[in-house]
XYZ file of C-alpha atoms in Angstrom:
465
model
C 0.002 0.000 0.007
C 2.837 2.406 0.847
C 4.460 1.729 -2.533
C 1.190 2.424 -4.314
C 0.765 5.721 -2.473
C 4.301 6.849 -3.443
C 3.664 6.032 -7.097
C 0.444 8.063 -7.039
C 2.297 11.072 -5.582
C 4.921 10.913 -8.342
C 2.339 10.949 -11.106
C 1.862 14.410 -12.780
C -1.734 15.260 -13.293
C -2.064 17.283 -16.589
C -3.903 20.619 -16.296
C -6.432 21.109 -19.062
C -5.565 24.114 -21.350
C -8.024 26.910 -21.813
C -8.977 27.567 -25.375
C -8.247 31.089 -26.785
C -9.875 32.839 -29.673
C -8.032 34.039 -32.793
C -8.362 37.691 -31.699
C -6.721 36.945 -28.345
C -3.833 35.118 -30.008
C -3.249 37.995 -32.492
C -3.345 40.635 -29.739
C -0.882 38.692 -27.632
C 1.593 38.333 -30.529
C 1.315 42.052 -31.354
C 1.870 42.918 -27.716
C 4.956 40.715 -27.583
C 6.500 41.896 -30.888
C 5.582 45.609 -31.218
C 4.582 47.063 -27.842
C 6.852 45.183 -25.383
C 10.411 44.684 -26.770
C 12.260 41.590 -25.677
C 14.841 43.628 -23.735
C 12.256 45.665 -21.814
C 12.053 44.826 -18.078
C 9.100 46.175 -16.123
C 9.480 46.889 -12.397
C 7.391 44.897 -9.938
C 5.189 47.841 -9.095
C 4.517 48.613 -12.770
C 1.768 46.866 -14.644
C 1.949 45.682 -18.193
C 0.068 48.075 -20.535
C -3.232 46.931 -21.823
C -3.413 45.206 -25.162
C -4.958 47.412 -27.903
C -7.619 46.104 -30.142
C -6.942 44.857 -33.632
C -8.619 47.866 -35.295
C -6.482 50.402 -33.358
C -3.154 48.975 -34.450
C -1.006 51.373 -36.591
C -0.461 50.523 -40.227
C 2.976 49.112 -40.913
C 5.225 51.038 -43.396
C 5.903 49.505 -46.795
C 9.106 47.521 -47.177
C 12.112 49.614 -48.361
C 12.995 49.578 -52.058
C 16.230 47.873 -53.071
C 19.170 50.300 -53.336
C 20.630 51.175 -56.715
C 24.058 49.570 -57.055
C 26.957 52.050 -57.026
C 28.515 52.599 -60.427
C 32.197 51.675 -60.668
C 34.229 52.866 -63.598
C 35.626 49.857 -65.463
C 39.394 49.542 -65.576
C 40.925 50.063 -68.990
C 44.443 50.100 -70.259
C 43.795 52.812 -72.849
C 45.629 56.127 -72.605
C 43.936 58.975 -70.756
C 43.179 60.988 -73.899
C 41.393 58.022 -75.527
C 39.142 57.143 -72.604
C 35.508 58.298 -72.607
C 35.250 60.683 -69.659
C 32.471 62.611 -68.016
C 32.595 66.323 -68.918
C 33.301 67.205 -65.275
C 36.204 64.741 -64.867
C 38.734 67.074 -66.521
C 37.092 70.390 -65.735
C 40.346 72.217 -65.026
C 42.568 70.564 -67.599
C 42.716 70.276 -71.387
C 44.190 67.182 -73.007
C 45.271 67.084 -76.668
C 43.963 64.484 -79.112
C 46.696 64.426 -81.738
C 49.641 61.974 -81.386
C 52.338 64.664 -81.578
C 50.847 66.545 -78.604
C 50.083 63.650 -76.240
C 53.032 64.172 -73.874
C 51.587 67.277 -72.157
C 48.345 68.941 -71.145
C 47.215 72.437 -70.083
C 45.914 73.444 -66.666
C 43.787 76.597 -66.289
C 44.769 78.497 -63.100
C 43.096 81.500 -61.440
C 45.645 83.973 -60.012
C 44.595 86.238 -57.104
C 46.476 89.377 -56.205
C 48.429 89.157 -52.908
C 46.767 92.294 -51.488
C 43.308 90.916 -52.226
C 41.557 89.919 -48.976
C 44.648 89.396 -46.898
C 42.568 89.355 -43.690
C 38.858 88.571 -43.217
C 36.844 91.596 -42.059
C 33.352 93.003 -42.073
C 33.560 94.035 -45.723
C 35.286 90.922 -47.056
C 33.778 88.033 -45.133
C 36.455 85.556 -46.285
C 40.208 85.592 -46.542
C 42.435 84.240 -49.276
C 42.719 80.724 -47.895
C 38.938 80.307 -47.714
C 38.521 81.489 -51.301
C 41.175 79.069 -52.483
C 39.589 76.236 -50.562
C 36.149 76.926 -52.103
C 37.633 76.865 -55.595
C 39.678 73.713 -54.950
C 36.609 71.875 -53.650
C 34.981 71.998 -57.080
C 38.084 70.603 -58.748
C 39.481 73.876 -60.165
C 42.910 75.488 -59.690
C 43.724 78.805 -58.036
C 46.845 80.425 -56.539
C 47.909 83.579 -54.756
C 49.946 85.946 -56.897
C 52.893 84.786 -58.965
C 54.486 82.479 -56.394
C 54.717 79.679 -58.958
C 55.486 81.771 -62.051
C 59.199 81.882 -62.759
C 60.409 84.794 -64.852
C 63.012 87.536 -64.872
C 60.712 89.658 -62.672
C 60.096 86.768 -60.221
C 63.386 84.867 -60.087
C 62.918 83.579 -56.527
C 59.213 82.736 -57.115
C 58.031 84.749 -54.125
C 56.174 87.577 -55.864
C 52.621 87.747 -54.595
C 51.383 90.871 -56.371
C 49.958 90.867 -59.862
C 51.227 93.579 -62.248
C 47.660 94.797 -62.809
C 44.195 93.778 -61.634
C 42.972 91.568 -58.784
C 42.076 88.382 -60.703
C 43.704 86.874 -63.776
C 43.876 83.460 -65.507
C 46.742 81.540 -67.114
C 47.090 78.335 -69.085
C 49.955 76.326 -67.645
C 51.670 73.687 -69.775
C 52.153 70.525 -67.696
C 54.013 67.267 -68.369
C 51.618 64.298 -68.322
C 53.990 61.893 -66.606
C 55.528 64.084 -63.918
C 52.693 66.687 -63.537
C 55.269 69.512 -63.625
C 55.655 72.553 -65.861
C 57.371 71.846 -69.150
C 58.331 75.441 -70.034
C 59.226 77.528 -66.994
C 58.025 81.159 -67.148
C 55.864 80.626 -70.262
C 52.406 80.484 -68.683
C 49.998 81.862 -71.321
C 47.845 84.710 -69.993
C 44.155 84.332 -70.913
C 41.774 87.120 -71.868
C 40.430 87.566 -68.368
C 41.216 90.415 -65.932
C 39.097 91.818 -63.116
C 39.453 94.720 -60.730
C 37.286 94.165 -57.627
C 35.797 97.041 -55.680
C 33.792 96.654 -52.477
C 30.973 99.125 -51.928
C 32.714 100.495 -48.810
C 35.894 101.317 -50.792
C 34.212 102.187 -54.077
C 33.750 105.913 -53.421
C 36.994 106.341 -51.470
C 38.990 104.984 -54.450
C 37.715 108.013 -56.396
C 37.506 110.758 -53.750
C 40.576 109.916 -51.662
C 43.610 112.224 -51.980
C 45.758 110.735 -54.744
C 49.453 110.143 -54.367
C 52.451 108.883 -56.252
C 53.838 109.865 -59.620
C 50.425 109.858 -61.303
C 48.619 112.387 -59.139
C 46.221 114.185 -59.403
C 44.604 111.064 -60.972
C 42.711 109.026 -58.374
C 43.669 105.484 -57.475
C 40.858 103.974 -59.526
C 41.641 106.160 -62.536
C 45.252 104.914 -62.468
C 44.136 101.289 -62.173
C 41.679 101.557 -65.050
C 44.321 103.227 -67.248
C 46.721 100.336 -66.628
C 44.092 97.682 -67.313
C 42.886 99.436 -70.474
C 46.340 99.267 -72.109
C 47.573 95.994 -70.543
C 46.697 93.982 -73.615
C 44.920 91.278 -71.627
C 41.294 91.658 -72.716
C 39.406 93.940 -75.044
C 36.808 94.582 -72.345
C 38.285 94.324 -68.825
C 35.870 93.832 -65.946
C 35.010 95.893 -62.886
C 33.485 93.755 -60.119
C 31.393 95.661 -57.581
C 30.816 93.503 -54.520
C 28.316 94.108 -51.720
C 25.043 95.871 -51.126
C 25.211 99.323 -49.554
C 21.683 99.009 -48.150
C 22.824 96.205 -45.758
C 25.197 98.436 -43.810
C 24.281 100.733 -40.946
C 25.432 104.217 -40.133
C 28.597 102.980 -38.462
C 29.906 101.410 -41.668
C 28.371 103.762 -44.258
C 26.707 107.146 -43.919
C 23.627 108.075 -45.931
C 25.679 110.460 -48.044
C 28.109 107.710 -48.952
C 25.272 105.320 -49.814
C 23.828 107.874 -52.216
C 27.262 108.369 -53.758
C 27.645 104.602 -54.254
C 24.229 104.346 -55.929
C 25.088 107.257 -58.240
C 28.437 105.723 -59.152
C 26.798 102.367 -59.869
C 24.322 103.964 -62.239
C 27.026 105.878 -64.066
C 29.057 102.688 -64.533
C 25.991 100.853 -65.866
C 25.218 103.604 -68.328
C 28.807 103.796 -69.537
C 29.426 107.369 -68.442
C 32.482 106.171 -66.446
C 34.947 103.752 -68.068
C 32.872 102.819 -71.119
C 35.543 100.326 -72.273
C 34.918 98.119 -69.226
C 32.253 95.511 -68.375
C 30.524 95.972 -64.997
C 29.729 92.891 -62.874
C 27.800 93.188 -59.564
C 27.581 90.577 -56.802
C 25.722 90.925 -53.464
C 28.366 89.220 -51.256
C 31.591 87.254 -51.236
C 29.905 83.871 -51.750
C 28.336 85.113 -54.961
C 31.749 86.448 -56.037
C 33.344 83.012 -55.540
C 30.563 81.321 -57.510
C 30.979 83.856 -60.312
C 34.731 83.196 -60.410
C 34.061 79.436 -60.589
C 31.681 80.014 -63.503
C 34.245 82.170 -65.299
C 36.907 79.485 -64.777
C 34.676 76.931 -66.420
C 33.794 79.303 -69.252
C 37.445 80.134 -70.017
C 38.311 76.460 -69.833
C 35.701 75.764 -72.506
C 36.978 78.594 -74.715
C 40.555 77.424 -74.342
C 39.609 73.789 -75.010
C 37.737 74.703 -78.193
C 40.585 76.785 -79.566
C 43.210 74.340 -78.389
C 41.536 71.452 -80.223
C 41.287 73.483 -83.439
C 44.910 74.632 -83.244
C 46.526 71.318 -82.452
C 44.720 69.561 -85.328
C 45.603 72.139 -88.007
C 49.108 73.299 -87.096
C 52.333 71.366 -87.442
C 53.949 69.581 -84.548
C 56.909 71.968 -84.472
C 54.692 74.983 -83.809
C 53.582 75.340 -80.206
C 49.946 75.933 -79.305
C 50.586 79.324 -77.714
C 52.369 80.675 -80.788
C 49.548 79.524 -83.038
C 46.788 81.068 -80.947
C 48.543 84.425 -80.576
C 48.010 84.992 -84.274
C 44.421 85.977 -83.484
C 42.840 83.714 -80.863
C 40.087 84.339 -78.356
C 41.587 82.544 -75.365
C 45.205 83.706 -75.056
C 45.802 87.399 -74.449
C 47.736 89.585 -76.831
C 50.456 90.284 -74.247
C 51.368 86.598 -73.993
C 53.395 85.975 -70.818
C 53.880 87.702 -67.491
C 57.301 89.022 -68.462
C 55.721 90.874 -71.387
C 52.865 92.059 -69.178
C 55.186 93.566 -66.573
C 57.163 95.332 -69.279
C 54.054 96.617 -70.963
C 52.588 98.094 -67.767
C 55.826 99.929 -67.078
C 55.910 101.301 -70.600
C 52.291 102.433 -70.273
C 52.917 104.437 -67.112
C 56.168 105.909 -68.517
C 54.752 106.909 -71.862
C 55.919 110.360 -73.026
C 52.420 111.611 -73.830
C 51.068 110.417 -70.470
C 53.945 112.138 -68.590
C 53.297 115.291 -70.632
C 49.652 115.204 -69.577
C 50.408 114.551 -65.889
C 52.947 117.369 -65.813
C 50.480 119.940 -67.162
C 47.699 118.644 -64.914
C 49.753 119.269 -61.764
C 50.042 123.012 -62.463
C 47.875 125.219 -60.238
C 46.258 127.264 -62.967
C 45.748 124.344 -65.318
C 42.830 121.981 -65.194
C 41.973 118.901 -67.220
C 40.435 120.782 -70.143
C 43.191 123.382 -70.297
C 45.870 120.678 -70.289
C 44.197 118.875 -73.199
C 43.824 122.208 -75.063
C 47.600 122.774 -74.779
C 48.348 119.234 -75.924
C 46.014 119.608 -78.878
C 47.931 122.754 -79.995
C 51.369 121.344 -79.137
C 51.125 117.543 -79.530
C 54.522 116.794 -77.952
C 56.532 118.519 -75.273
C 59.277 119.156 -77.825
C 56.845 121.098 -80.019
C 55.835 123.100 -76.960
C 59.462 123.940 -76.272
C 59.990 124.980 -79.896
C 56.852 127.097 -79.852
C 57.953 128.871 -76.723
C 61.542 129.281 -78.082
C 63.020 128.005 -74.844
C 66.610 128.052 -76.131
C 66.431 131.167 -78.363
C 66.978 133.807 -75.662
C 64.892 136.357 -77.560
C 62.392 138.329 -75.486
C 60.155 138.966 -78.506
C 59.762 135.228 -79.017
C 58.819 134.888 -75.386
C 56.067 137.465 -75.749
C 54.718 135.739 -78.862
C 54.664 132.376 -77.051
C 52.763 133.816 -74.132
C 50.200 135.441 -76.450
C 49.605 132.155 -78.288
C 49.229 130.162 -75.074
C 46.970 132.669 -73.393
C 44.648 132.724 -76.458
C 44.049 128.940 -76.365
C 40.479 127.977 -75.549
C 39.134 124.908 -73.775
C 36.437 124.517 -76.414
C 36.629 125.042 -80.157
C 34.306 127.578 -81.797
C 31.943 129.645 -79.701
C 32.154 129.272 -75.996
C 34.960 127.903 -73.939
C 37.403 129.695 -71.681
C 40.797 131.125 -72.530
C 43.868 130.004 -70.668
C 44.903 133.536 -69.720
C 48.305 135.107 -69.231
C 48.911 133.668 -65.743
C 48.394 130.101 -66.991
C 50.590 130.792 -70.036
C 53.492 131.952 -67.875
C 53.161 128.898 -65.617
C 53.155 126.542 -68.605
C 56.233 128.197 -70.094
C 58.178 128.017 -66.820
C 57.243 124.384 -66.387
C 58.306 123.562 -69.962
C 61.718 125.223 -69.450
C 62.362 122.962 -66.433
C 60.893 119.597 -67.500
C 60.816 119.323 -71.283
C 64.229 117.644 -71.610
C 63.342 114.953 -69.098
C 59.908 114.230 -70.618
C 61.287 114.313 -74.174
C 63.756 111.580 -73.264
C 60.860 109.165 -72.597
C 59.664 106.854 -75.317
C 56.188 106.657 -76.863
C 54.235 103.506 -75.995
C 52.493 102.635 -79.253
C 49.964 100.371 -77.498
C 48.792 103.336 -75.349
C 48.187 105.661 -78.327
C 46.174 107.569 -79.347
C 45.973 109.188 -75.929
C 42.638 110.075 -74.378
C 41.948 111.686 -71.021
C 41.862 109.003 -68.227
C 39.853 111.360 -66.018
C 36.228 110.559 -65.120
C 35.091 114.075 -64.204
C 31.979 115.353 -65.931
C 33.867 118.284 -67.483
C 36.631 116.109 -68.926
C 37.908 116.798 -72.411
C 37.116 114.491 -75.302
C 40.270 115.444 -77.257
C 42.375 112.601 -78.644
C 46.144 113.102 -78.947
C 48.179 111.054 -81.387
C 51.864 112.131 -81.486
C 52.831 109.376 -83.933
């Protein structure tokens, strides 16, 4: 009996399972999978949230679409110039297609003047390094000054100032194997030159007291005269950056804002510097984007002309020599050595020195100076007319009468120079005519026209040659 009782105690009596409906099973699975994660642990005092009904469950999102496989460029053993590339792959370089020109390529580089945005400030917003970084990020090339241009004027390759302008472009000939310059100092200057003016400095560049050898011309008048005769582009560009309405009274007074607006309008209408193209940007970021667009545009122009030249000319003739016969991409001046020499000749032209000398006299204004130059085209003719070396008093009186009778306007109207101005001109000629006559005439800067931008400037054109 005891053994039978022990066996009965060891037997497990099965507990009958309670049947559940389909709705209860579904709610329990939803509660386990969606509402209560497997890693969630509830405290003892906290109760499990109630199970929502089947109709209140949120709709599940659709399954994600399969991702598009990443495109990988197939490996090929063909040379670089024969591979089919995307137009943006070589956006800063131009590769030749003919067999005799396959050992090199050209790289388009933007050069920035060393004084341009040396330090970031309220009017600039970005410094030189930030501008270079923004241009390099899009795959283009830019440098500061002429630090990598080797020439007679930059033997140690440390020159950071451009001869003229704030922005220029060059086409640099590079070796395809070593990625170094093939011809040192022969970077071809492209037809692109820009002088940038911020709205805060725009008026001061005209109204500030001029200095140097070219006074009384203002700083901007001197810069525009250099760019006009630099031989870089037929229509140089003036870039006006900023919006005067965004600045308060601390940065710009109301009078200066009105002067900026007036100067803008005169530049647009061509009353000031009609030979230049005016470009306006609201801020520095827009200026950088415009420079990037111009880099791409000049790359396209250079590529088109480069392809035409290399396919029609012989292998012995270089691309730069062929395009300088009348191309659109490469500038007339050619290289930086020629540009430096040309700028110096422009500012030391005999006719320009003659004009500056007369303009610095107290009794002589811009119109009176041009009236004297129209009557006596060269300083030597003025000395002969005044009989500087004759020593005859009668000749002196005749010279003074002729000079005093000159008028600032032909025909009716106009003002005479007067006897006081005539004596001052004669005394100046006696002292300076030998020095000025020793200067040479710069043919590229002739005929000479007044570089002044005043409203009462003379329209006389002087051609001593």
